[in-house]
XYZ file of C-alpha atoms in Angstrom:
516
model
C -0.161 0.050 0.090
C 1.503 3.138 -1.231
C 1.030 6.240 1.065
C -0.662 9.242 -0.356
C 1.734 12.142 -1.538
C 0.031 14.787 0.917
C 2.033 17.979 2.216
C 1.344 17.750 6.293
C 2.179 21.591 6.657
C 0.852 24.478 5.569
C 1.338 27.988 6.597
C 4.435 28.778 8.869
C 1.953 28.830 11.695
C -0.632 26.090 10.208
C -0.583 22.798 10.388
C -2.515 20.265 8.244
C -2.558 17.168 9.999
C -2.784 13.654 8.255
C -5.417 10.868 9.403
C -6.314 7.682 8.361
C -9.827 6.512 8.070
C -11.205 3.084 9.222
C -14.594 1.361 9.804
C -15.376 -1.723 11.655
C -19.433 -1.931 11.724
C -21.606 -4.632 13.167
C -23.749 -5.246 15.807
C -23.547 -9.179 17.506
C -26.297 -10.736 18.862
C -24.464 -13.961 20.841
C -27.867 -15.383 20.743
C -27.995 -15.780 17.078
C -26.422 -19.002 15.899
C -25.425 -17.862 12.724
C -21.666 -16.052 12.181
C -20.799 -13.554 9.961
C -18.282 -14.370 7.812
C -16.685 -11.945 4.955
C -19.623 -12.895 2.564
C -21.745 -10.791 5.005
C -19.446 -7.727 4.887
C -19.182 -7.797 1.103
C -22.969 -7.875 0.888
C -22.706 -4.431 2.358
C -19.293 -2.902 2.304
C -16.126 -4.346 2.315
C -14.043 -1.692 0.752
C -10.221 -0.517 0.407
C -8.302 2.565 -0.281
C -10.194 5.153 -2.582
C -13.173 2.963 -3.396
C -13.922 2.797 0.421
C -14.361 7.006 0.605
C -15.988 7.037 -2.920
C -19.004 4.860 -1.535
C -18.897 6.390 1.946
C -18.850 10.126 0.258
C -22.563 9.138 -1.539
C -23.960 7.855 2.194
C -25.360 9.631 5.003
C -22.623 7.775 6.940
C -20.452 8.209 9.927
C -17.386 7.995 7.576
C -18.820 10.253 5.587
C -19.186 12.787 8.032
C -15.795 12.256 9.461
C -13.968 13.203 5.888
C -16.269 16.568 5.650
C -15.298 17.670 8.924
C -11.411 16.821 7.671
C -11.336 18.217 4.910
C -13.316 21.546 6.044
C -10.385 21.891 7.885
C -8.011 21.802 5.366
C -6.700 18.369 6.688
C -6.257 14.998 4.986
C -8.374 12.077 5.441
C -6.712 9.002 4.063
C -8.779 6.293 3.213
C -7.848 2.356 4.573
C -10.511 -0.365 5.338
C -14.547 -0.212 5.811
C -16.216 -3.705 7.020
C -19.286 -3.386 7.671
C -22.165 -5.730 7.891
C -25.804 -6.457 8.853
C -26.478 -7.277 12.363
C -25.980 -10.796 13.327
C -24.234 -13.524 15.678
C -20.630 -13.481 16.405
C -18.045 -12.102 13.682
C -15.829 -14.941 12.533
C -12.455 -14.911 13.304
C -10.483 -14.690 10.109
C -12.592 -11.556 9.671
C -11.479 -9.681 12.582
C -7.962 -11.130 11.900
C -8.284 -9.475 8.254
C -9.432 -6.153 10.003
C -6.045 -6.155 12.479
C -3.227 -6.937 9.563
C -4.617 -4.427 7.412
C -4.801 -1.709 9.559
C -1.111 -2.583 10.679
C -0.297 -2.735 7.065
C -1.521 0.774 6.659
C -0.358 2.241 9.253
C 3.107 0.640 8.499
C 2.739 2.099 4.838
C 1.145 5.551 6.181
C 4.705 7.508 6.700
C 3.737 10.772 8.648
C 0.199 10.886 10.431
C -1.360 12.296 13.141
C -4.600 10.621 14.196
C -6.699 7.682 13.202
C -10.420 8.263 13.141
C -12.723 5.172 13.714
C -16.353 4.333 12.907
C -17.311 1.693 14.884
C -20.437 -0.009 16.218
C -19.429 -0.976 19.672
C -21.522 -3.851 20.617
C -19.231 -6.720 18.375
C -17.965 -9.854 19.482
C -16.416 -12.177 17.735
C -16.165 -16.336 17.979
C -12.689 -15.600 20.331
C -13.296 -12.036 21.358
C -16.063 -10.738 23.717
C -14.663 -6.947 23.416
C -13.664 -6.996 19.578
C -14.185 -2.882 19.218
C -12.121 -2.735 22.194
C -9.517 -5.221 21.211
C -9.242 -3.197 18.185
C -8.802 0.277 19.779
C -5.870 -1.270 22.066
C -4.843 -2.780 18.902
C -4.725 0.500 17.307
C -2.987 2.231 20.294
C -0.099 0.179 20.447
C 0.834 0.301 16.830
C 0.507 4.034 16.626
C 1.939 5.107 20.191
C 0.446 7.407 22.633
C 1.023 10.743 21.022
C -1.299 10.079 18.088
C -4.943 10.772 18.738
C -7.732 7.837 18.030
C -11.184 9.255 17.927
C -13.853 7.001 17.489
C -18.166 7.117 16.376
C -20.098 4.660 17.970
C -23.617 3.205 17.734
C -25.901 4.114 20.741
C -26.346 0.864 21.469
C -22.329 0.037 21.954
C -21.032 -1.794 24.806
C -18.755 0.928 25.877
C -15.490 -0.758 27.985
C -12.726 -0.244 29.827
C -10.433 -0.789 26.900
C -12.340 1.458 24.700
C -11.940 4.502 27.244
C -8.365 3.853 28.032
C -7.164 3.851 24.639
C -9.842 6.452 22.524
C -8.940 10.067 23.046
C -12.340 10.952 21.493
C -15.386 8.511 22.084
C -18.949 9.984 20.469
C -22.419 8.144 19.802
C -25.699 8.571 18.026
C -27.862 10.697 20.049
C -30.607 9.379 17.996
C -32.928 6.379 18.068
C -34.155 5.780 15.599
C -30.909 6.419 14.426
C -31.036 9.059 12.002
C -27.471 10.911 13.184
C -24.749 8.656 11.499
C -23.386 11.657 9.528
C -23.615 13.977 12.204
C -21.878 11.812 14.879
C -18.876 10.874 12.673
C -18.821 14.917 11.789
C -18.979 15.528 15.811
C -16.272 12.694 16.633
C -13.906 14.366 13.795
C -14.152 17.851 15.016
C -13.290 16.721 18.528
C -10.552 14.506 17.188
C -9.409 17.753 15.392
C -9.658 19.835 18.774
C -7.504 16.913 20.296
C -4.409 17.130 18.267
C -4.728 21.068 18.397
C -3.844 20.025 22.023
C -7.093 22.144 22.972
C -9.150 21.153 25.938
C -11.481 18.072 25.581
C -11.765 15.931 28.873
C -13.982 12.897 28.511
C -15.408 11.406 31.442
C -17.391 8.002 31.840
C -19.542 6.778 34.245
C -20.730 2.712 33.601
C -23.972 1.585 34.760
C -24.891 -2.364 34.916
C -28.387 -2.241 33.571
C -29.562 -3.286 30.165
C -33.163 -2.492 28.575
C -34.793 -3.869 25.687
C -34.600 -1.048 22.618
C -38.143 -1.525 21.735
C -38.970 0.052 24.889
C -37.854 3.632 24.408
C -37.030 6.355 21.811
C -35.396 9.558 21.472
C -38.693 10.835 19.990
C -40.508 10.006 23.276
C -39.913 10.640 27.166
C -38.363 9.433 29.626
C -35.792 8.653 27.613
C -36.183 11.776 24.852
C -35.858 14.089 28.566
C -32.338 13.091 29.345
C -31.234 13.390 25.635
C -32.746 16.662 25.387
C -31.011 17.777 29.128
C -27.930 16.580 27.279
C -28.314 18.594 24.294
C -29.305 21.707 26.626
C -25.644 21.205 28.423
C -24.233 21.577 25.152
C -26.067 24.791 23.536
C -25.389 26.246 27.179
C -21.972 25.719 26.722
C -21.176 23.329 29.730
C -20.182 20.449 27.516
C -18.623 19.991 24.569
C -20.721 16.764 23.560
C -21.994 13.924 25.667
C -23.664 10.433 24.799
C -25.553 8.276 26.300
C -24.791 4.707 25.423
C -27.799 2.375 26.176
C -26.111 -0.662 25.678
C -28.017 -3.562 23.380
C -28.724 -6.198 25.614
C -28.190 -9.500 23.549
C -24.609 -9.709 24.651
C -24.218 -12.814 27.081
C -21.243 -11.657 28.429
C -19.144 -10.842 30.993
C -17.959 -7.204 30.574
C -21.379 -5.499 29.696
C -22.928 -2.005 30.736
C -24.515 0.953 29.895
C -22.056 3.974 29.713
C -22.544 8.150 29.766
C -19.744 10.068 28.203
C -19.359 13.872 28.830
C -16.766 15.707 27.126
C -16.224 19.249 28.565
C -13.316 21.753 28.614
C -12.574 20.919 32.056
C -12.188 17.573 33.832
C -14.268 18.561 37.112
C -17.303 19.763 34.860
C -17.147 16.623 32.748
C -17.477 14.606 35.195
C -20.341 16.453 37.305
C -22.499 16.262 33.690
C -21.738 12.572 33.098
C -22.815 11.434 36.818
C -25.830 13.663 36.220
C -27.025 12.164 32.988
C -26.047 8.782 34.732
C -28.145 9.466 37.256
C -31.242 10.624 35.264
C -30.575 7.927 32.743
C -30.541 5.324 35.751
C -33.603 6.906 37.767
C -35.770 6.641 34.606
C -35.140 2.904 33.931
C -38.563 1.686 34.665
C -39.695 3.678 31.635
C -37.898 1.907 29.237
C -39.850 -0.906 29.111
C -42.586 -1.963 26.613
C -46.064 -3.049 27.147
C -46.210 -6.469 25.782
C -49.033 -8.196 24.192
C -49.966 -11.623 22.493
C -49.933 -12.306 19.108
C -53.514 -13.547 19.739
C -54.854 -9.923 20.827
C -53.188 -8.395 17.935
C -54.761 -10.559 15.250
C -57.892 -10.042 17.142
C -57.675 -6.455 16.783
C -56.458 -6.710 13.171
C -60.166 -8.498 12.957
C -62.038 -5.584 14.080
C -64.062 -3.805 11.727
C -63.160 -0.511 13.531
C -59.329 -1.157 13.667
C -57.154 1.386 11.944
C -55.784 -0.745 9.230
C -52.962 -1.317 9.107
C -52.672 -2.996 12.306
C -48.936 -3.174 13.047
C -47.697 -6.642 14.987
C -43.939 -5.377 16.270
C -42.021 -8.625 16.109
C -38.543 -6.639 17.670
C -37.429 -10.455 19.096
C -36.866 -11.492 15.332
C -35.623 -8.234 14.014
C -32.167 -8.619 12.062
C -31.697 -5.081 12.956
C -31.056 -6.080 16.637
C -29.197 -9.154 15.297
C -31.642 -11.721 15.652
C -32.150 -14.356 12.539
C -35.640 -13.130 10.755
C -36.622 -16.570 10.460
C -39.314 -16.416 12.600
C -42.987 -17.690 11.475
C -44.995 -17.415 14.714
C -47.563 -14.695 13.862
C -48.466 -16.482 10.266
C -48.982 -19.710 12.302
C -51.462 -17.928 14.473
C -53.183 -16.880 11.631
C -52.950 -20.183 9.307
C -54.484 -21.893 12.970
C -57.101 -19.495 13.712
C -58.116 -19.827 9.685
C -58.452 -15.930 10.322
C -59.255 -14.204 6.758
C -57.099 -11.065 7.833
C -54.949 -9.715 5.009
C -51.667 -10.191 6.394
C -48.029 -9.021 5.165
C -44.542 -9.785 6.351
C -41.224 -11.434 5.656
C -39.339 -14.189 6.528
C -35.662 -15.635 6.153
C -35.663 -18.985 4.401
C -33.139 -19.721 1.422
C -34.789 -22.921 1.420
C -38.013 -21.642 0.789
C -36.359 -19.291 -1.976
C -34.921 -21.765 -3.487
C -38.293 -23.985 -3.913
C -40.377 -21.168 -5.292
C -37.564 -20.297 -7.863
C -38.123 -23.768 -8.862
C -41.919 -23.654 -8.800
C -41.817 -20.176 -10.790
C -44.393 -17.561 -10.838
C -47.715 -18.502 -10.951
C -46.978 -22.216 -9.487
C -48.456 -23.685 -6.298
C -46.693 -25.903 -4.179
C -46.457 -27.660 -0.485
C -43.731 -25.260 1.249
C -42.075 -25.714 4.960
C -41.869 -21.589 5.531
C -39.588 -20.725 8.398
C -38.240 -21.877 11.613
C -34.740 -22.723 10.122
C -32.175 -21.223 12.117
C -33.230 -20.181 15.415
C -33.409 -22.932 18.197
C -36.481 -23.308 20.015
C -38.419 -21.151 17.438
C -41.639 -22.735 16.678
C -42.688 -23.835 13.525
C -41.971 -24.164 10.563
C -45.326 -23.496 8.940
C -46.300 -26.149 6.265
C -48.658 -25.029 3.917
C -49.909 -25.005 -0.189
C -48.616 -21.346 -0.845
C -48.869 -20.129 -4.804
C -45.825 -18.141 -5.710
C -46.493 -14.535 -6.838
C -43.433 -12.860 -7.715
C -39.593 -13.414 -7.951
C -36.706 -10.725 -7.618
C -32.903 -10.252 -7.235
C -33.585 -8.793 -3.802
C -31.795 -5.410 -4.284
C -33.683 -2.141 -2.754
C -33.399 1.071 -1.394
C -34.453 2.629 1.531
C -37.247 5.169 1.947
C -36.065 6.458 5.524
C -35.435 8.902 6.685
C -33.024 6.589 8.865
C -30.669 5.606 5.813
C -32.579 6.840 3.094
C -30.876 5.851 -0.521
C -29.088 3.712 1.006
C -29.325 0.098 -1.148
C -29.474 -3.646 0.092
C -29.250 -6.792 -1.470
C -31.455 -9.459 0.515
C -30.266 -12.615 -1.913
C -32.748 -13.570 -3.851
C -36.291 -13.340 -2.767
C -40.102 -14.700 -3.470
C -43.427 -13.511 -2.413
C -45.737 -16.372 -1.677
C -49.255 -16.523 -0.856
C -50.667 -18.796 1.822
C -54.424 -17.777 1.652
C -54.703 -14.152 2.383
C -51.390 -13.988 3.770
C -48.281 -12.559 1.870
C -44.955 -13.563 2.695
C -41.512 -12.381 1.630
C -38.984 -14.972 1.851
C -35.129 -13.877 1.255
C -31.889 -15.298 2.166
C -30.378 -12.285 4.130
C -32.727 -9.602 5.352
C -31.842 -6.209 5.926
C -33.057 -3.008 6.786
C -36.053 -4.639 8.261
C -37.895 -1.314 9.847
C -38.126 0.177 6.460
C -41.390 -0.054 4.499
C -39.097 -0.946 1.162
C -38.351 -4.342 2.743
C -41.779 -5.551 1.696
C -43.231 -2.606 -0.386
C -40.122 -2.923 -3.291
C -41.189 -6.592 -3.435
C -45.087 -5.989 -4.482
C -46.092 -5.841 -0.709
C -47.434 -2.654 -0.048
C -47.733 -2.347 3.573
C -50.904 0.341 3.689
C -52.903 -2.383 1.774
C -53.224 -4.928 4.603
C -55.043 -5.436 7.619
C -52.031 -6.900 9.464
C -48.174 -6.299 9.059
C -45.610 -7.540 10.689
C -42.239 -5.663 11.029
C -39.385 -7.318 12.657
C -37.619 -4.199 14.248
C -37.050 -2.402 17.755
C -37.665 1.136 16.901
C -36.404 2.114 13.423
C -39.907 1.761 12.079
C -41.768 4.304 14.278
C -41.243 7.199 11.476
C -42.108 5.308 8.157
C -44.728 3.707 9.468
C -46.247 6.335 10.982
C -47.244 7.547 7.720
C -49.759 5.387 6.814
C -50.517 3.530 10.612
C -51.527 4.203 13.657
C -52.155 1.197 15.642
C -48.397 -0.351 16.740
C -48.330 -3.296 19.267
C -45.282 -4.520 20.820
C -45.634 -8.346 20.911
C -44.049 -10.907 23.190
C -42.787 -13.463 20.858
C -39.955 -15.985 20.577
C -36.666 -14.959 18.880
C -32.856 -13.943 19.514
C -34.083 -10.459 20.127
C -36.767 -10.921 22.579
C -37.882 -8.023 24.923
C -39.008 -10.218 27.345
C -35.147 -10.606 28.594
C -36.183 -13.392 30.950
C -36.485 -15.692 28.081
C -32.994 -15.973 27.951
C -30.810 -18.583 29.471
C -27.805 -16.178 30.509
C -24.405 -17.781 31.469
C -22.189 -14.989 31.458
C -23.288 -11.658 32.199
C -22.759 -9.665 35.862
C -24.376 -10.758 38.948
C -25.534 -7.067 39.578
C -27.196 -6.190 36.675
C -30.639 -4.780 36.159
C -33.312 -5.834 35.105
C -32.051 -9.120 37.055
C -31.148 -7.606 40.015
C -33.295 -4.750 40.903
C -30.716 -2.954 42.114
C -32.394 -1.099 45.225
C -30.250 1.346 46.710
C -27.642 1.576 44.064
C -26.040 4.792 43.391
C -24.426 5.899 39.838
C -20.598 5.670 40.442
C -18.582 9.061 39.873
C -18.000 9.606 36.446
C -14.053 9.752 36.212
C -11.725 10.519 33.025
C -9.741 7.226 31.884
C -7.549 8.772 29.474
C -5.709 11.769 29.681
C-alpha cells in the first residue's frame, strides 16, 4: 500500500493534519447461532483505499461525516479499510484478523500521520473476542503510540468498555433512536479529534451503569429517554459541555463485561465528570420507563379482525429483528393466523433460503407445499407447512426510503413472495433494514393495503410506518432479540445487572477521566 503524497504542513503557523480513517461496524447478538463471515460484510461494505471513500461520500454515514470534518479544516483524510455488515451473530475470527492485519499494514505504509479516526459499532463480538471493538482500539493504540489521537464514533447501543475508554481519546455516539444522525456523529467525533490534535482541552468523562433494557421500549422521540437526551443537548447548547452520549447498551450480549455508559466531554475535567454523573443518574432513575407493554400475537390478530381497527394494524415482532441481530426466521405470527383460519390480509417477511430456492423452481403462478420459517433460531416455533402460490420472484436489491439511511441500497439475496391464503410472505436469503417499509413495498407487499403487517424491528419502523399506520403493538414473541429478557438462558453476564437484579439502593458511580 502506497501512502498518498500529501503535504502535512501549510503556512508557517498552520498544521495540516493527516488522518487515517477506517470502519468496523457490526452489531452482534450472541443468541443468534449464525456467525458473520466475510460474505456478510461483502453484502454491505467491504472496501479498501479510494473505493472506500468513493462509496461513503455518497452515503449519510459516519465516515462521510468524518471526511467532511477533516477536509473542512484543510486536513487530509486517508482511506484504509471498511468492514460493515448487517447485525448478526458473532463475527468470524478470520474477518477480525483481516481487519487487524490490514490496519497494521496501512499504519506501517502511511508514513507521517497524526491520528486514526474510526467508525465502530461498539457492540461487536467475535468467535474468540467478546469485546472486539475494545481489542481493536487497543491494537490501534499499540501500533500508533501514545501521542497520536484516536477518535471513534459508535452506535448508541455500543457496549463501551474499559479498553475503549483507556485507549480512545474521543468517543462519540448517536444521539437519536431511531438512528438518523450517522453523518452527524462521525462529524462530531472528527471535530473533537481535530480539537484534540490542536491540544485544545477536551476531557472525556465516563460512568458505567449495570443496566440493560430492550430497545423496543424507548426512543429519543418520546419521554423518558427523550428527556435525558434533551437535557444533554441543553448542556451543549449552554456551553457547559462540548459533547455527550447516552450509550444504552444493546442487551443481547451474553458476555462478562457489559454495561450502559454515559460519556460527557468538556473543556474542564471537573465539569465533564459532574455532568456525566448527572446524566447517568437521570438515565438510571428512569429505568422503569424503558420497558414496553407487551401483548400477545392472538390479541393483535383479534384487533386486526375488528372492523373498527385502523388498518394496517402493526404487529411489532422485535424479537426477530435482523436490525437487532436476530435471524429473521420467525413464522410465529403467520402460524397463529393460519391455525385460527383468520381471514385478515396480512403481510410479512421471513428469512428462508430453502423456500426461496423452491419458489424459483416452482416459478411465478405455480403452487406447491412449502415448509416456511424456523430454520435457524433454536426453539423457534414452526415451520409453517402449507400450500402456497408463488406471486413474484426478485433479485433482492432494494433502496431504503428512510428517513434513517434514506437512499442506502441493500441486497437481501434472491427473494420470492408467496401467498398462503390471505397472507403474503416475502421470503429472502439475508434480510436487512427490517424497519424500512421498502423491505416489503419494493417486492409488491404494499403495507398500507393490508389488515395487519408484521414488522420485525425495534424502533426504526416508528417514523416511516407512522406515515400510514396508527396502531402499533409490541408483542411478546420468541427470538434472539426478545424484548422479554427473561426468556434467555444467561450464562455470562455480571451478577448485579438490572433488570435481573433490581439494584435497590444502587447509586451511579462517580464519573472519571480514564484517559488524559
